[in-house]
XYZ file of N, CA and C in Angstrom:
321
model
N 0.851 -1.186 0.000
C 0.000 0.000 0.000
C 0.894 1.246 0.000
N 0.545 2.214 -0.809
C 1.327 3.443 -0.908
C 1.071 4.329 0.305
N 2.067 5.163 0.624
C 1.932 6.071 1.761
C 0.734 6.993 1.561
N -0.077 7.142 2.613
C -1.246 8.013 2.559
C -2.485 7.336 1.990
N -2.323 6.132 1.474
C -3.462 5.396 0.908
C -4.239 4.726 2.035
N -5.547 4.717 1.921
C -6.408 4.115 2.931
C -6.875 2.757 2.415
N -6.791 1.747 3.267
C -7.241 0.410 2.899
C -8.708 0.261 3.297
N -9.597 0.271 2.314
C -11.024 0.141 2.583
C -11.445 -1.312 2.392
N -11.620 -2.002 3.493
C -12.089 -3.378 3.392
C -13.606 -3.358 3.203
N -14.177 -4.454 2.721
C -15.632 -4.491 2.473
C -16.467 -4.174 3.716
N -15.990 -4.586 4.896
C -16.746 -4.333 6.128
C -16.826 -2.836 6.429
N -15.727 -2.118 6.198
C -15.709 -0.669 6.434
C -16.652 0.025 5.455
N -16.571 -0.375 4.191
C -17.465 0.216 3.194
C -18.921 -0.028 3.547
N -19.252 -1.260 3.934
C -20.631 -1.625 4.281
C -21.125 -0.819 5.480
N -20.245 -0.636 6.473
C -20.610 0.121 7.675
C -20.892 1.581 7.346
N -20.003 2.212 6.568
C -20.216 3.610 6.212
C -21.453 3.773 5.332
N -21.709 2.794 4.479
C -22.914 2.845 3.654
C -24.165 2.807 4.534
N -24.157 1.928 5.544
C -25.309 1.799 6.436
C -25.516 3.060 7.271
N -24.483 3.501 8.000
C -24.684 4.652 8.890
C -24.739 5.968 8.130
N -24.325 5.942 6.853
C -24.391 7.145 6.037
C -25.760 7.393 5.433
N -26.655 6.401 5.537
C -28.004 6.604 5.014
C -28.705 7.666 5.849
N -29.482 8.472 5.178
C -30.172 9.555 5.875
C -31.020 8.999 7.019
N -30.882 9.587 8.183
C -31.623 9.306 9.409
C -31.061 8.145 10.234
N -30.304 7.237 9.641
C -29.854 6.048 10.376
C -29.024 6.417 11.600
N -28.057 7.292 11.437
C -27.226 7.708 12.569
C -28.042 8.353 13.681
N -29.005 9.188 13.293
C -29.857 9.842 14.295
C -30.725 8.838 15.037
N -31.221 7.841 14.327
C -32.044 6.814 14.977
C -31.210 6.067 16.017
N -30.004 5.671 15.646
C -29.128 4.969 16.580
C -28.787 5.880 17.760
N -28.514 7.142 17.475
C -28.186 8.116 18.527
C -29.342 8.268 19.514
N -30.563 8.367 19.002
C -31.756 8.506 19.850
C -31.941 7.247 20.710
N -31.723 6.083 20.113
C -31.898 4.828 20.864
C -30.766 4.571 21.849
N -29.651 5.276 21.715
C -28.538 5.056 22.643
C -28.873 5.522 24.064
N -29.918 6.320 24.202
C -30.333 6.760 25.545
C -31.335 5.805 26.178
N -31.686 4.717 25.472
C -32.595 3.729 26.033
C -33.713 3.361 25.083
N -34.475 2.316 25.435
C -35.560 1.837 24.571
C -36.597 2.933 24.302
N -37.130 2.909 23.091
C -38.136 3.902 22.697
C -39.229 3.213 21.886
N -40.422 3.774 21.994
C -41.521 3.341 21.127
C -41.344 4.031 19.781
N -41.967 3.468 18.763
C -41.892 4.016 17.409
C -42.277 5.494 17.405
N -43.390 5.806 18.081
C -43.882 7.192 18.102
C -42.903 8.139 18.796
N -42.192 7.637 19.811
C -41.194 8.467 20.496
C -40.036 8.806 19.557
N -39.563 7.787 18.838
C -38.468 8.018 17.888
C -38.911 9.027 16.848
N -40.124 8.837 16.352
C -40.666 9.723 15.332
C -40.800 11.156 15.831
N -41.196 11.334 17.089
C -41.344 12.705 17.615
C -39.990 13.344 17.944
N -38.995 12.523 18.274
C -37.665 13.062 18.574
C -36.912 13.473 17.308
N -37.304 12.918 16.162
C -36.706 13.276 14.871
C -37.854 13.767 13.986
N -38.299 15.007 14.190
C -39.540 15.497 13.583
C -39.602 15.475 12.058
N -38.497 15.641 11.353
C -38.550 15.665 9.889
C -38.523 14.277 9.261
N -38.410 13.260 10.074
C -38.356 11.879 9.597
C -39.768 11.339 9.395
N -40.084 10.919 8.170
C -41.429 10.390 7.896
C -41.573 8.994 8.498
N -42.808 8.623 8.785
C -43.078 7.294 9.348
C -42.669 6.189 8.376
N -42.855 6.430 7.090
C -42.488 5.440 6.081
C -40.980 5.170 6.097
N -40.190 6.239 6.111
C -38.732 6.086 6.119
C -38.273 5.496 7.454
N -38.877 5.911 8.558
C -38.521 5.347 9.860
C -38.767 3.839 9.858
N -39.893 3.413 9.314
C -40.202 1.984 9.226
C -39.123 1.250 8.426
N -38.733 1.826 7.283
C -37.690 1.214 6.441
C -36.368 1.097 7.199
N -35.972 2.191 7.844
C -34.685 2.198 8.557
C -34.700 1.214 9.726
N -35.810 1.141 10.443
C -35.890 0.218 11.580
C -35.762 -1.225 11.108
N -36.408 -1.549 9.987
C -36.302 -2.910 9.440
C -34.861 -3.221 9.046
N -34.203 -2.264 8.411
C -32.799 -2.443 8.026
C -31.915 -2.664 9.249
N -32.124 -1.840 10.260
C -31.305 -1.947 11.474
C -31.560 -3.268 12.195
N -32.794 -3.738 12.157
C -33.112 -5.056 12.726
C -32.393 -6.153 11.945
N -32.440 -6.077 10.624
C -31.787 -7.074 9.774
C -30.286 -7.144 10.017
N -29.688 -6.011 10.326
C -28.244 -5.955 10.590
C -27.896 -6.294 12.043
N -28.913 -6.566 12.856
C -28.657 -6.926 14.252
C -28.258 -5.755 15.127
N -28.648 -4.552 14.725
C -28.297 -3.341 15.470
C -29.428 -2.930 16.405
N -30.650 -3.169 15.969
C -31.843 -2.817 16.748
C -32.675 -4.076 16.985
N -33.248 -4.147 18.168
C -34.145 -5.241 18.524
C -35.540 -4.673 18.724
N -36.513 -5.298 18.084
C -37.923 -4.914 18.263
C -38.488 -5.853 19.309
N -38.971 -5.266 20.410
C -39.445 -6.073 21.536
C -40.920 -5.769 21.811
N -41.731 -6.818 21.782
C -43.158 -6.674 22.082
C -43.347 -6.929 23.566
N -43.992 -5.970 24.245
C -44.237 -6.088 25.684
C -45.697 -6.505 25.866
N -45.895 -7.727 26.380
C -47.256 -8.285 26.449
C -48.071 -7.800 27.641
N -48.239 -6.488 27.744
C -49.155 -5.954 28.761
C -50.361 -5.410 28.023
N -51.312 -4.957 28.752
C -52.486 -4.368 28.095
C -52.414 -2.859 28.229
N -52.455 -2.107 27.160
C -52.398 -2.585 25.785
C -50.984 -3.072 25.431
N -50.894 -3.920 24.422
C -49.594 -4.432 23.985
C -48.757 -3.269 23.467
N -47.504 -3.231 23.919
C -46.585 -2.164 23.485
C -45.415 -2.780 22.749
N -44.876 -2.023 21.829
C -43.672 -2.432 21.114
C -42.618 -1.363 21.353
N -41.433 -1.796 21.757
C -40.328 -0.861 21.930
C -39.150 -1.335 21.089
N -38.300 -0.387 20.778
C -37.094 -0.665 20.021
C -35.906 -0.333 20.902
N -34.907 -1.205 20.895
C -33.710 -0.952 21.680
C -32.495 -1.429 20.911
N -31.350 -0.892 21.281
C -30.108 -1.289 20.638
C -29.650 -2.634 21.182
N -29.136 -3.476 20.306
C -28.497 -4.716 20.725
C -27.096 -4.363 21.220
N -26.337 -5.344 21.651
C -24.949 -5.089 22.056
C -24.171 -4.481 20.885
N -24.386 -5.052 19.714
C -23.749 -4.543 18.492
C -24.148 -3.079 18.257
N -25.435 -2.775 18.428
C -25.926 -1.416 18.250
C -25.405 -0.455 19.302
N -25.289 -0.935 20.537
C -24.766 -0.096 21.621
C -23.316 0.296 21.360
N -22.541 -0.662 20.853
C -21.143 -0.366 20.522
C -21.066 0.701 19.435
N -21.932 0.604 18.446
C -21.994 1.608 17.390
C -22.465 2.945 17.961
N -23.439 2.905 18.855
C -23.953 4.122 19.484
C -22.905 4.892 20.256
N -21.945 4.174 20.853
C -20.859 4.827 21.614
C -20.018 5.732 20.721
N -19.932 5.390 19.468
C -19.148 6.184 18.516
C -19.868 7.487 18.183
N -21.183 7.487 18.264
C -21.964 8.657 17.869
C -21.923 9.781 18.903
N -21.613 9.463 20.159
C -21.470 10.497 21.187
C -20.395 11.508 20.828
N -19.171 11.040 20.524
C -18.122 11.987 20.109
C -18.473 12.752 18.830
N -19.219 12.130 17.929
C -19.646 12.843 16.724
C -20.588 13.977 17.112
N -21.463 13.716 18.069
C -22.377 14.749 18.560
C -21.595 15.912 19.189
N -20.570 15.581 19.962
C -19.738 16.627 20.580
C -19.020 17.447 19.503
N -18.497 16.757 18.500
C -17.829 17.445 17.397
C -18.810 18.384 16.701
N -20.030 17.883 16.452
C -21.049 18.691 15.770
C -21.396 19.940 16.572
N -21.513 19.789 17.899
C -21.830 20.946 18.748
C -20.756 22.016 18.666
N -19.526 21.580 18.516
C -18.406 22.518 18.458
C -18.214 23.124 17.070
N -18.312 22.313 16.048
C -17.894 22.719 14.713
C -19.020 23.006 13.718
N -20.238 22.582 14.013
C -21.323 22.757 13.036
C -22.370 23.766 13.512
N -21.947 24.736 14.276
C -22.875 25.757 14.768
C -23.462 26.541 13.581
N -24.754 26.890 13.747
C -25.436 27.682 12.711
C -24.754 29.036 12.577
N -24.686 29.520 11.356
C -24.082 30.848 11.115
C -25.145 31.908 11.031
């Protein structure tokens, strides 16, 4: 490998593709504070449509990042929470949030 060249393995590319999708990082960030109902996630990210949220949640479930848990009380509730894999990814988003607060201030 030449000096200054970055080695992009398929796993790195796949990860950046996943978290680079619009809203995915924010969904993981919101869930890093604990389990949330669909409506809570939707209200915490106001510009996110329910259709896109549904798509992203299914994708995150398929990748083993989010777990959909049905709580069998009356009325039946469904919550979404990060898996261990998702929690590890969520830890990375905290420093990104700090960077954003410092460097992406509105002008």
